[in-house]
Short mmCIF file of C-alpha atoms and ligand atoms in Angstrom, two decimals:
data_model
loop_
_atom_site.label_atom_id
_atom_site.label_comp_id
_atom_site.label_asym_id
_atom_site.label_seq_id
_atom_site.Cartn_x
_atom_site.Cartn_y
_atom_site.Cartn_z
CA UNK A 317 10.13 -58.42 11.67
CA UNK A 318 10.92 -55.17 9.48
CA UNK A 319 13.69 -53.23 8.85
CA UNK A 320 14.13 -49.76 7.14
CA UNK A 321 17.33 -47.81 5.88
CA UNK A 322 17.88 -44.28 5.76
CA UNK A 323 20.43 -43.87 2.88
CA UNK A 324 22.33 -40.49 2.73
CA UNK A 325 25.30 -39.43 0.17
CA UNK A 326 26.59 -41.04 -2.85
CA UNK A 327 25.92 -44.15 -5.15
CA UNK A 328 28.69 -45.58 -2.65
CA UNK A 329 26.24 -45.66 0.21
CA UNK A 330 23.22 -46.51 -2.01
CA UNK A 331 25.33 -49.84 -2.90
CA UNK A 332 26.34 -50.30 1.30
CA UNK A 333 22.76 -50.24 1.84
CA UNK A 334 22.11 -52.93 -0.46
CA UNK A 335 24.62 -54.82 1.79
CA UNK A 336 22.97 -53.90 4.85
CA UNK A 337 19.75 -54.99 3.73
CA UNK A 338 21.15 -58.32 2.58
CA UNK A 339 22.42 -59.11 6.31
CA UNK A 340 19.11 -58.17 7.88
CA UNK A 341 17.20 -60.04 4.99
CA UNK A 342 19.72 -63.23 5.99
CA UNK A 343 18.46 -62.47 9.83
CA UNK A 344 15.15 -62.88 9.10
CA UNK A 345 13.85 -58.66 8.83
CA UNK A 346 11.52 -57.95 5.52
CA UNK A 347 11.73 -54.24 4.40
CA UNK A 348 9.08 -51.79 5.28
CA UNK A 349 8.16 -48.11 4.02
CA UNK A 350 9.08 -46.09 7.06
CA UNK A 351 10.91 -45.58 10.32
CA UNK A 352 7.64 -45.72 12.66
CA UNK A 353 6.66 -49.21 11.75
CA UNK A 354 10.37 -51.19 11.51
CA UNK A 355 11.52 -53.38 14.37
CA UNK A 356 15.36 -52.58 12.75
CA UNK A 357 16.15 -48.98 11.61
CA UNK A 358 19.48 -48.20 10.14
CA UNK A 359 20.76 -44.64 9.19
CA UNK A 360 23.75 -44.96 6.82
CA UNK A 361 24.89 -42.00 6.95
CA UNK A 362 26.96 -39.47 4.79
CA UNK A 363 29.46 -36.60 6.32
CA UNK A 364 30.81 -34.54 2.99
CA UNK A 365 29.08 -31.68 3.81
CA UNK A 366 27.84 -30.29 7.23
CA UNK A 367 24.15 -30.00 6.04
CA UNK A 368 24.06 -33.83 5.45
CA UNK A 369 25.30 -34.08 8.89
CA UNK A 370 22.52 -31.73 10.29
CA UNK A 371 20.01 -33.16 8.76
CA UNK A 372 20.88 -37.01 9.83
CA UNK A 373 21.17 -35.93 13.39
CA UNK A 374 17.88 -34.26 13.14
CA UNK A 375 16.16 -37.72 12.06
CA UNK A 376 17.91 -39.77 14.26
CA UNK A 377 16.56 -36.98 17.20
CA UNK A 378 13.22 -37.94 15.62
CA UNK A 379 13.34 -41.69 16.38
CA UNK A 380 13.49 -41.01 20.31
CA UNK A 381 9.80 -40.81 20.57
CA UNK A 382 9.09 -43.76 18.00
CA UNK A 383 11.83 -45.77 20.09
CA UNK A 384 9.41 -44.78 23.43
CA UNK A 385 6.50 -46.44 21.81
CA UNK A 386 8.63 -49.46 20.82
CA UNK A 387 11.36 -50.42 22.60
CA UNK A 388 12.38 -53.14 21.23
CA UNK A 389 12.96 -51.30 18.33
CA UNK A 390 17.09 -51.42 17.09
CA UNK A 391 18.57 -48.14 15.85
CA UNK A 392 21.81 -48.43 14.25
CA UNK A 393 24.03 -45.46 12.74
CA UNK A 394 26.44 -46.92 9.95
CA UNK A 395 28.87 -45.16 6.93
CA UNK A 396 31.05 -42.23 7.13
CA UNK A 397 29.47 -39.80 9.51
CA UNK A 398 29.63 -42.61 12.60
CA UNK A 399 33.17 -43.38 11.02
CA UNK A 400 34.27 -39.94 11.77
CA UNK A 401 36.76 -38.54 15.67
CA UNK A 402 34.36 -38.06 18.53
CA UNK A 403 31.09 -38.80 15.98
CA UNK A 404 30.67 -42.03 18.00
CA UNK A 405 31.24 -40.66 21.69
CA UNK A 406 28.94 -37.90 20.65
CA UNK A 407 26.05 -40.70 19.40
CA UNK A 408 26.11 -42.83 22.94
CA UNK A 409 26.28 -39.70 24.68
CA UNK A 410 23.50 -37.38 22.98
CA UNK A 411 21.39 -39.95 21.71
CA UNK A 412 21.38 -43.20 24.25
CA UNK A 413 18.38 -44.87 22.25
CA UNK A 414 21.29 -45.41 19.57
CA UNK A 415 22.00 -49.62 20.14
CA UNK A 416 24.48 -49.90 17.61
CA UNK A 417 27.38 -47.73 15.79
CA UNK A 418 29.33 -49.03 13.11
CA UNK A 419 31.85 -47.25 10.40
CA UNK A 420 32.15 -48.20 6.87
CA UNK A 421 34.84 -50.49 7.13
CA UNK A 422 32.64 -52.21 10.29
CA UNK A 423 29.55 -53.54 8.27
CA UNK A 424 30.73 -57.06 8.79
CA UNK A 425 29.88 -56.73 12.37
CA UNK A 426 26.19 -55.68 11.54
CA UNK A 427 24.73 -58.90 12.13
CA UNK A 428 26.46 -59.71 15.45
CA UNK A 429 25.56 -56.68 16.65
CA UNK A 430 21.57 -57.08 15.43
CA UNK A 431 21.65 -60.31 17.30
CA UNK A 432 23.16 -58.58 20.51
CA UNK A 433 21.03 -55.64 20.51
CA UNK A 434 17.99 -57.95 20.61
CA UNK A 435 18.84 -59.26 23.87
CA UNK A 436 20.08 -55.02 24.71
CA UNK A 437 23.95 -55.58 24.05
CA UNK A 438 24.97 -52.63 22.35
CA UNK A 439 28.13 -52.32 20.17
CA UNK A 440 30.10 -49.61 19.21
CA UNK A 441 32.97 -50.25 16.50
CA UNK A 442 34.43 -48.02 14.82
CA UNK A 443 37.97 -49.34 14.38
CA UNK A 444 38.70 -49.71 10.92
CA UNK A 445 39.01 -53.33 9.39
CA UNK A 446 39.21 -54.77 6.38
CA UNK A 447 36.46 -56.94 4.38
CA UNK A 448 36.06 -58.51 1.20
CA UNK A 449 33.64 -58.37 -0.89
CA UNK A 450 32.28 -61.99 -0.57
CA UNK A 451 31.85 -61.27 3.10
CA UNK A 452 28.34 -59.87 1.41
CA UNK A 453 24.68 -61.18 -0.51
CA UNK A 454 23.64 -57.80 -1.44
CA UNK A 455 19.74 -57.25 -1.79
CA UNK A 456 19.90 -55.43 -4.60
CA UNK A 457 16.96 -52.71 -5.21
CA UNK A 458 18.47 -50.58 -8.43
CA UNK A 459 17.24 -53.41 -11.23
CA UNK A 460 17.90 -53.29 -13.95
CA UNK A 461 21.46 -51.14 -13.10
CA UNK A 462 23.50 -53.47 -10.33
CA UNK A 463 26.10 -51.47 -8.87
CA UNK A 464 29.81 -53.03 -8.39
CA UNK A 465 32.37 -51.92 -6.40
CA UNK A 466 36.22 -52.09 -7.99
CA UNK A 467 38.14 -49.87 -5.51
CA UNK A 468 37.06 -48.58 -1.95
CA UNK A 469 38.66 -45.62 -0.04
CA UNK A 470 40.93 -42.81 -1.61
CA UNK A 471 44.19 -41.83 -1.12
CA UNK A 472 44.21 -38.15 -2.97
CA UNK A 473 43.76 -36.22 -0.44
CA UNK A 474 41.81 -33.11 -1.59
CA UNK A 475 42.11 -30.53 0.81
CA UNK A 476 38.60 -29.63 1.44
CA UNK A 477 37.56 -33.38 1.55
CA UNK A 478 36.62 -35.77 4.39
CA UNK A 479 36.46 -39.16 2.62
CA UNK A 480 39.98 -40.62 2.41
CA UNK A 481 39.75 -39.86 6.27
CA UNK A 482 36.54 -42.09 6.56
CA UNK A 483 36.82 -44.77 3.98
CA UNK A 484 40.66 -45.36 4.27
CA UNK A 485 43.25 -46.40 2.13
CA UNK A 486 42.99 -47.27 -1.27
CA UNK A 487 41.73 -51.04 -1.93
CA UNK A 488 41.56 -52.81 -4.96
CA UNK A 489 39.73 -55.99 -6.02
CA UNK A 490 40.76 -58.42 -7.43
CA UNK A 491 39.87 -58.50 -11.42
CA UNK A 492 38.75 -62.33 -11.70
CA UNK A 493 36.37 -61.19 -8.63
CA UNK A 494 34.72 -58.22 -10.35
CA UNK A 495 34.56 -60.28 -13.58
CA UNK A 496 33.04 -62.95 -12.08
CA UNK A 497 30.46 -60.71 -9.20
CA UNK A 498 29.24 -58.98 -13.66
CA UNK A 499 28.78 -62.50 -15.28
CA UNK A 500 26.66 -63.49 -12.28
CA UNK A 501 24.68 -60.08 -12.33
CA UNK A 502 24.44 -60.48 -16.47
CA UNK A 503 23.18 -64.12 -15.61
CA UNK A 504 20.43 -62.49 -13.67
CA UNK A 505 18.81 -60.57 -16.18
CA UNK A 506 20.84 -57.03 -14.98
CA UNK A 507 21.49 -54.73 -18.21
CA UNK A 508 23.49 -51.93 -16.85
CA UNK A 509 26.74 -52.33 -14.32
CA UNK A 510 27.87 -49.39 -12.45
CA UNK A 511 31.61 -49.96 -11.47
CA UNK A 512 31.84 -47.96 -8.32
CA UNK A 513 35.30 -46.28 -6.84
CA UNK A 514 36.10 -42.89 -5.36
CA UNK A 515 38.82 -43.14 -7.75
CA UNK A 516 38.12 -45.71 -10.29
CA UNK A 517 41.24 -44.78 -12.84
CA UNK A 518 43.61 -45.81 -9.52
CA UNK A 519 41.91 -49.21 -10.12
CA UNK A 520 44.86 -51.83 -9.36
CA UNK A 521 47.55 -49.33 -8.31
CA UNK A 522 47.82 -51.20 -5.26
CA UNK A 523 47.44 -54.51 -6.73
CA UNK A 524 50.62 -56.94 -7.10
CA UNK A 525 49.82 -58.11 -10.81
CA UNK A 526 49.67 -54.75 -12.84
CA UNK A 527 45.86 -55.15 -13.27
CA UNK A 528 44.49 -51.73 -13.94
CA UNK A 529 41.27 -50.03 -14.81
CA UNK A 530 41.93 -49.73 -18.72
CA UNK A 531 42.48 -53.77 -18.22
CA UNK A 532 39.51 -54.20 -16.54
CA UNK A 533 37.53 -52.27 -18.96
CA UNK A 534 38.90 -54.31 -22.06
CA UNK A 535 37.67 -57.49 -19.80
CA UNK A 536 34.31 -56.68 -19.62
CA UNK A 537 34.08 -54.65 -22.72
CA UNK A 538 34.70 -58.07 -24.48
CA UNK A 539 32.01 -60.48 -22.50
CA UNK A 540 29.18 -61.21 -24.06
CA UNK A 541 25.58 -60.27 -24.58
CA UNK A 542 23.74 -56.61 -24.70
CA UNK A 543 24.31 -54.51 -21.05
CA UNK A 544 25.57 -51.23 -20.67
CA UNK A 545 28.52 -50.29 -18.71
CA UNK A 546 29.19 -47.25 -16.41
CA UNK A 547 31.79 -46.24 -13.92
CA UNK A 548 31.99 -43.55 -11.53
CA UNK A 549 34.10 -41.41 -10.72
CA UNK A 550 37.42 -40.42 -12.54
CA UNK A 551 39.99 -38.36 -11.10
CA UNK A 552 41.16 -35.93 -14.55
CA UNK A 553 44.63 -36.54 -12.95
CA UNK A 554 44.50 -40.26 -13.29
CA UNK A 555 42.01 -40.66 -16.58
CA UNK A 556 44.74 -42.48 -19.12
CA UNK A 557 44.23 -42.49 -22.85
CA UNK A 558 44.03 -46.24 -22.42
CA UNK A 559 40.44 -45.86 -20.90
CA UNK A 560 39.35 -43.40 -23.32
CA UNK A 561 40.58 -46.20 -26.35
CA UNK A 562 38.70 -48.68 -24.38
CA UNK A 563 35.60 -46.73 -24.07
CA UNK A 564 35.50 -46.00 -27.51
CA UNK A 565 36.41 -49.52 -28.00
CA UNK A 566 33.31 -51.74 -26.82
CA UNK A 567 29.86 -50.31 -27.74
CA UNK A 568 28.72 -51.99 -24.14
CA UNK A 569 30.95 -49.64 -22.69
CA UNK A 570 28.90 -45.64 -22.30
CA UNK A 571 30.31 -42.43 -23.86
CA UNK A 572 29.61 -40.89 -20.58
CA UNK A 573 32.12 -40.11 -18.51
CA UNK A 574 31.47 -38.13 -14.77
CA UNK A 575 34.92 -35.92 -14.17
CA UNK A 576 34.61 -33.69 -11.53
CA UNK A 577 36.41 -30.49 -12.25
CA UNK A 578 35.79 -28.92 -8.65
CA UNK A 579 37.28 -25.15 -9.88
CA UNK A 580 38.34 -23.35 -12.73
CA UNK A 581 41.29 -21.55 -11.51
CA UNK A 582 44.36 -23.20 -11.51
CA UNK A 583 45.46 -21.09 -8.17
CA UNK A 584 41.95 -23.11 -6.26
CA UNK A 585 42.92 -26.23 -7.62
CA UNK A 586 46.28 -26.46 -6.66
CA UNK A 587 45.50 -25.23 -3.07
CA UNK A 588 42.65 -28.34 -3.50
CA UNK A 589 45.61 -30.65 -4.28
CA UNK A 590 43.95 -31.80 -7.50
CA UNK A 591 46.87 -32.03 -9.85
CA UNK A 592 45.75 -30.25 -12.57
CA UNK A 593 45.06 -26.99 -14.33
CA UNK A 594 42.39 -25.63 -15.93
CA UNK A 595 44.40 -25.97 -19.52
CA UNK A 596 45.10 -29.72 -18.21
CA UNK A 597 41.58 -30.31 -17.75
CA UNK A 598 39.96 -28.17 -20.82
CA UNK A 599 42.85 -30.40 -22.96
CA UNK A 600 41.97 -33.88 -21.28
CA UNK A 601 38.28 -33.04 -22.76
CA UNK A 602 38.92 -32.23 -25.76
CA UNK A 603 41.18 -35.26 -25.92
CA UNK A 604 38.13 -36.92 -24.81
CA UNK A 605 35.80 -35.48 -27.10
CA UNK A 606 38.02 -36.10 -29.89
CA UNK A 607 37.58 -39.99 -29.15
CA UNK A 608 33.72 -40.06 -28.29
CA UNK A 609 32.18 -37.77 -29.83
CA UNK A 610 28.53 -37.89 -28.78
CA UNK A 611 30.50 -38.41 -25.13
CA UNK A 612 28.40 -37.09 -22.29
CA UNK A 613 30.76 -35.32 -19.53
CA UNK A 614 29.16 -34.67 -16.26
CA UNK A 615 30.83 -32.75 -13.09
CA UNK A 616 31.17 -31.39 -9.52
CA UNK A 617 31.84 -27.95 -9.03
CA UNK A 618 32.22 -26.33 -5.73
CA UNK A 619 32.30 -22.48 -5.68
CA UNK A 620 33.79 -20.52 -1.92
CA UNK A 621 36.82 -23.19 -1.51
CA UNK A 622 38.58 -20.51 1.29
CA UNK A 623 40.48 -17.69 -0.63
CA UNK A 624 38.26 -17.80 -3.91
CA UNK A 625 38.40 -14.35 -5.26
CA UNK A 626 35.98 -12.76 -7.73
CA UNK A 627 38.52 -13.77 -10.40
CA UNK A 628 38.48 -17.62 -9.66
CA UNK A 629 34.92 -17.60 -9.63
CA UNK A 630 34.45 -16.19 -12.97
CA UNK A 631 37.10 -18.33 -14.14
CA UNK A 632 34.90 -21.50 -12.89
CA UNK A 633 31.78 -19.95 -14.79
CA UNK A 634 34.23 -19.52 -17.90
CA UNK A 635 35.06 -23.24 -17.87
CA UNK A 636 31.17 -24.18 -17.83
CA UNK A 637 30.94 -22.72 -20.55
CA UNK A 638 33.77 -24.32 -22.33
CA UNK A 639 33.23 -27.24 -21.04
CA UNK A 640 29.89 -28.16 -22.13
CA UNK A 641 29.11 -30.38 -19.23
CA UNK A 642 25.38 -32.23 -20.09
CA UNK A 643 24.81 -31.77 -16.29
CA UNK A 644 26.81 -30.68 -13.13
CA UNK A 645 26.24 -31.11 -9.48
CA UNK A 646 27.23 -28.03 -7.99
CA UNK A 647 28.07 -27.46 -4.80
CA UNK A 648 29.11 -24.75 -1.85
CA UNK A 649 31.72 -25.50 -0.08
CA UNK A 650 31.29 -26.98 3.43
CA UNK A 651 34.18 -26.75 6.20
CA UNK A 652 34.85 -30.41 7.33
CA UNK A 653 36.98 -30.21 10.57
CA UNK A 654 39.95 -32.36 10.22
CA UNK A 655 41.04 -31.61 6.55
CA UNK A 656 43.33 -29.22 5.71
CA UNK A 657 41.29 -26.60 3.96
CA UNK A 658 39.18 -25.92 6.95
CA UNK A 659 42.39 -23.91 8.82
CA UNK A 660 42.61 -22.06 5.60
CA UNK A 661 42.47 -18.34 5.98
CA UNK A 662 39.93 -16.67 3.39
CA UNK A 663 36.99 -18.83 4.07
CA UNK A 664 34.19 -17.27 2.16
CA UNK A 665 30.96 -15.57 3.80
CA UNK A 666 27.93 -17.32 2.95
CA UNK A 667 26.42 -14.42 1.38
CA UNK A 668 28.89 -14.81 -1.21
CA UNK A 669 28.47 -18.40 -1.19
CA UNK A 670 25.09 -18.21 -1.85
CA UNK A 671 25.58 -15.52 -4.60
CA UNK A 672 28.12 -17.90 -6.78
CA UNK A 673 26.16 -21.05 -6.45
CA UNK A 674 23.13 -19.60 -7.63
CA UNK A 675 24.97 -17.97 -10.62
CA UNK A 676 27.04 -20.86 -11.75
CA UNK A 677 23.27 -22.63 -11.27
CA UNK A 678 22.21 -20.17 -13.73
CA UNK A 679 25.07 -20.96 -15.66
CA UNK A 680 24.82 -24.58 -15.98
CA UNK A 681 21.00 -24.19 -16.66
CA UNK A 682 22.43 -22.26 -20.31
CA UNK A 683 24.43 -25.02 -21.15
CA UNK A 684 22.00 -28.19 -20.31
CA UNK A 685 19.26 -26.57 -22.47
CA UNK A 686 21.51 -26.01 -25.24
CA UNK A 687 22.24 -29.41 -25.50
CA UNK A 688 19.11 -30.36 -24.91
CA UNK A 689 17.78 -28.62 -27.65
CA UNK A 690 20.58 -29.68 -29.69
CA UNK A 691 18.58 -33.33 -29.29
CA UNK A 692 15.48 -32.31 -30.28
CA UNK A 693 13.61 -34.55 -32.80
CA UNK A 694 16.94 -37.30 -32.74
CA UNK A 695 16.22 -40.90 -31.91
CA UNK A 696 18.48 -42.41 -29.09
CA UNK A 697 18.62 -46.28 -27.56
CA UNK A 698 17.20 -45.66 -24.23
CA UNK A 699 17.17 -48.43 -20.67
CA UNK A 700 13.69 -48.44 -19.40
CA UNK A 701 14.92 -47.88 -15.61
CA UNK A 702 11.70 -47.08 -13.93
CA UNK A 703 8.20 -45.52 -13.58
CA UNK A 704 7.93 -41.68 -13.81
CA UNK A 705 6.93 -40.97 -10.01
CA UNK A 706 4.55 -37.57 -11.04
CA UNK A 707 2.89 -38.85 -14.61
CA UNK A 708 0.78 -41.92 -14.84
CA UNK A 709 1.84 -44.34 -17.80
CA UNK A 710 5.25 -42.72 -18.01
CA UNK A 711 8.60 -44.41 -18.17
CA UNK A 712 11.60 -42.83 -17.90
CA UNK A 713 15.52 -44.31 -18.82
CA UNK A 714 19.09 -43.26 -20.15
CA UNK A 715 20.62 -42.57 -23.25
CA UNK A 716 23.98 -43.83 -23.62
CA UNK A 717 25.19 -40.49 -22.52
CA UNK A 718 23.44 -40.55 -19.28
CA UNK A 719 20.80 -37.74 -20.12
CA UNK A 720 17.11 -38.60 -18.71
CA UNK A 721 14.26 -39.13 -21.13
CA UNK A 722 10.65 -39.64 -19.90
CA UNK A 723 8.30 -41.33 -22.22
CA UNK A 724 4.72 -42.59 -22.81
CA UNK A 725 5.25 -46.72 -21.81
CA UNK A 726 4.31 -49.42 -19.41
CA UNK A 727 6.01 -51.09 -16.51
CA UNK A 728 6.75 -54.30 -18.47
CA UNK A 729 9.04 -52.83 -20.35
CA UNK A 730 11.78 -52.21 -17.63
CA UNK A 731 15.15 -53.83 -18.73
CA UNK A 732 14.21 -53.23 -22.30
CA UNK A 733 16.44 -51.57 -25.00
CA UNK A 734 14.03 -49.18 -26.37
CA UNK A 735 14.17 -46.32 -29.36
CA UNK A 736 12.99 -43.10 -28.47
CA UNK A 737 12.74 -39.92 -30.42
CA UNK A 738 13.19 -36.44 -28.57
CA UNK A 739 9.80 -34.42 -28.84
CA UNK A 740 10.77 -31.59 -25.86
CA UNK A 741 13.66 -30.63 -24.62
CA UNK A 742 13.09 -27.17 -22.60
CA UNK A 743 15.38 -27.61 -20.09
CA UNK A 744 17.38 -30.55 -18.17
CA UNK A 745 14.39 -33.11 -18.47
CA UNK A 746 13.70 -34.48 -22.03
CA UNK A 747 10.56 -36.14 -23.37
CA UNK A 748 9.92 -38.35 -26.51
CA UNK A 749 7.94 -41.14 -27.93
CA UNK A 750 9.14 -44.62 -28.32
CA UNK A 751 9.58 -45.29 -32.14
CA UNK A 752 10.30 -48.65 -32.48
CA UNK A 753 11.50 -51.88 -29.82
CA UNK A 754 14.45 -53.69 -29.96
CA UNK A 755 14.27 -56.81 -27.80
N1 LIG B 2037 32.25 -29.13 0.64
C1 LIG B 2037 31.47 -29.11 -0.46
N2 LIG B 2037 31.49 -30.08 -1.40
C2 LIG B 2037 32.34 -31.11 -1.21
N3 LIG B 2037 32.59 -32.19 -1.96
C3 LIG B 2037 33.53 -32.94 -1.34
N4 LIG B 2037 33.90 -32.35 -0.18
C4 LIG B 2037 33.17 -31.21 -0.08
C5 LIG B 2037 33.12 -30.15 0.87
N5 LIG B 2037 33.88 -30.15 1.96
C6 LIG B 2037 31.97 -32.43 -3.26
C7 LIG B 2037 33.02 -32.53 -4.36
C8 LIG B 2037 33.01 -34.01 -4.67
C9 LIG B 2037 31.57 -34.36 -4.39
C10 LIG B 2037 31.33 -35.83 -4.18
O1 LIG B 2037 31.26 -33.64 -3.22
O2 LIG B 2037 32.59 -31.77 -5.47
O3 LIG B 2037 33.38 -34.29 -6.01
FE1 LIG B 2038 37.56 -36.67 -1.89
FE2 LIG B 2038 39.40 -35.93 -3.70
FE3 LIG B 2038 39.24 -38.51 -2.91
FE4 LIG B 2038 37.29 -37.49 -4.45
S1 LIG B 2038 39.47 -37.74 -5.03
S2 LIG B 2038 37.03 -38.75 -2.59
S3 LIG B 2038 37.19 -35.37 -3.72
S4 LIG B 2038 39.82 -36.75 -1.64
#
């Protein structure tokens, strides 16, 4: 029997579908390479914008003839879009080939509901509950970077935002747990742990013991052996100085930090309920930048958040430019019924829209080759992470500032620290040459 998994959305739904692929590994399913030949097909699914949303429903429309040809076929809809009012109604209604629905906080239930829909039970959950971490035996498919959740769920609140509605309350782990979930992954052979949290600098707020995130940090910062250590994302309300001494403490710890500024006017961000102002956020880096200084800062930016005037805008292109992020995901802003800003009067043609993505693009573009040039003909300690999909002998990995390099090399090498020297840098993708190995 084979399964496949659609995976939409963030690094947080990459890791759940390592989870879902461990329970239908434990019942017996082997992956496969596409929908039409699985006996198990799971969407995991991602609502933060309403294009992600079209686009699932459009593939899960798709499966209705495949279904026809196989019937026994199971199609299950998981994460935050099934997690969202009416989404579930709307799935058994529109789309009665759908056996199973489960929200995020429901993936516990995944294999009960497998083994039902095999003899044509279906189940529908999407009340929320609570599970723990050891409820799971991930198969893991990002070697050599394991990702490891800290904190789930979010309790900030943005106003344009749909996740603390579909991943619930704050949750923290405990910090022997994560401690001992790294050891086991170092034991393994993994070189690079991504801590995962919507809000990893709230790590431990609701935790009895006063654990928190720099605490964590200084944990793993001090166990042993060579692996690199991310963590996504930080809130610039929440990032304490104690995390920036800690990064700057442990050299397994990477000068990269992902911050998501959202806006660059101080009027859009406190009608986003961020917390901070542009100067808070332009002084946090340079606080930042003071402590790391080959730190590499990555960001979101949304531009036509309802009421964004010409002004804001340009303010937002201002702090690119300030900011010198080494890459930004940029986004237009989406209205997500059942948050606050999406009764917000001002919302923004999509003319306009389109206009101001495409210029702070532009924008962006400026800075990343900058910096990129800027790294021209320096050597950097790169991960081999993977085979370059378009070139044939070509590797490709991280610097410790999360910037991309691709690179003449061979598959053996993944998991290896290796030395490469920048030979082009034209715009966000860099190539080199691998000057010497460190083992
Ligand atoms: N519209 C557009 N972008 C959004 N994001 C979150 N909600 C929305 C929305 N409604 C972006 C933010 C966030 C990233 C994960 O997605 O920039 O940081
Ligand atoms: Fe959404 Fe804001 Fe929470 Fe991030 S911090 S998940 S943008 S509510």
């Amino acid at each position: 029997m084979k399964y496949f998994i659609h995976t939409y959305g963030c690094q947080m739904n990459v890791h759940d579908s390592e989870k879902i692929a461990g329970i239908l590994e434990s019942l017996g399913y082997e992956s496969c390479k596409n929908a039409a030949e699985a006996d198990a097909v799971v969407f995991n699914t991602c609502c933060i914008r309403a294009t992600a949303e079209q686009k699932i429903y459009g593939h899960i429309g798709e499966l209705k003839k495949i279904k026809r040809q196989n019937p026994n076929m199971i199609v299950a809809v998981c994460g935050c879009m099934s997690q969202q009012d009416g989404v579930a109604e709307k799935i058994k209604d529109s789309y009665p080939f759908v056996d199973i629905v489960l929200g995020t906080s429901n993936l516990t239930m995944l294999k009960d509901a497998v083994i039902n829909a095999r003899s044509k039970k279906k189940s529908f959950n999407v009340d929320f509950v609570s599970y723990k971490e050891e409820d799971f035996v991930e198969s893991r498919t990002s070697f050599p970077n394991a990702w490891v959740n800290i904190n789930y769920g979010c309790n900030n609140f943005c106003t344009y935002c749909i996740v603390p509605y579909v991943r619930g309350r704050e949750r923290s782990r405990s910090l022997a747990d994560i401690i001992s979930e790294i050891n086991s992954l170092l034991k393994d052979g993994y070189k690079e742990i991504t801590l995962l949290g919507q809000n990893v600098n709230s790590y431990g707020h609701d935790l009895q013991n006063g654990e928190n995130f720099a605490q964590l940090l200084h944990e793993i910062g001090k166990l042993e052996g060579k692996f690199r250590l991310r963590f996504m994302t930080s809130h610039p309300k929440d990032l304490s100085e104690e995390v920036i001494e800690a990064v700057s403490a442990y050299p397994n710890i990477c000068n990269n930090i992902h911050l998501p500024v959202q806006s660059g006017s101080t009027e859009i961000l406190r009608r986003m309920n961020r917390r901070y102002t542009r100067e808070d956020y332009l002084k946090l880096i340079e606080k930042i930048r003071a402590k790391l200084p080959d730190v590499g800062i990555t960001t979101d930016i949304m531009v036509g958040f309802p009421g964004e005037s010409e002004q804001d805008f340009s303010d937002t292109l201002d702090l690119v430019r300030q900011a010198k992020f080494s890459s930004a995901f940029c986004f237009v802003y989406s209205r997500r019924k059942g948050t606050p800003a999406y009764s917000m009067p001002n919302q923004i043609p999509s003319d306009v829209k389109r206009s101001r993505i495409t210029q702070l693009l532009a924008c962006q573009n400026e800075v990343t080759k900058e910096i990129s040039r800027e790294m021209l003909g320096k050597r950097f300690e790169i991960l081999v992470e993977g085979a370059n999909d378009h070139y044939k002998n070509t590797m490709c990995g991280r610097t410790e500032s999360g910037r991309l390099v691709n690179f003449v090399g061979d598959e053996n090498s993944i998991g290896e620290f290796v030395t490469v020297e920048i030979e082009k840098a034209k715009s966000a993708t860099l190539w080199g040459r691998i000057v010497t190995e460190e083992k």
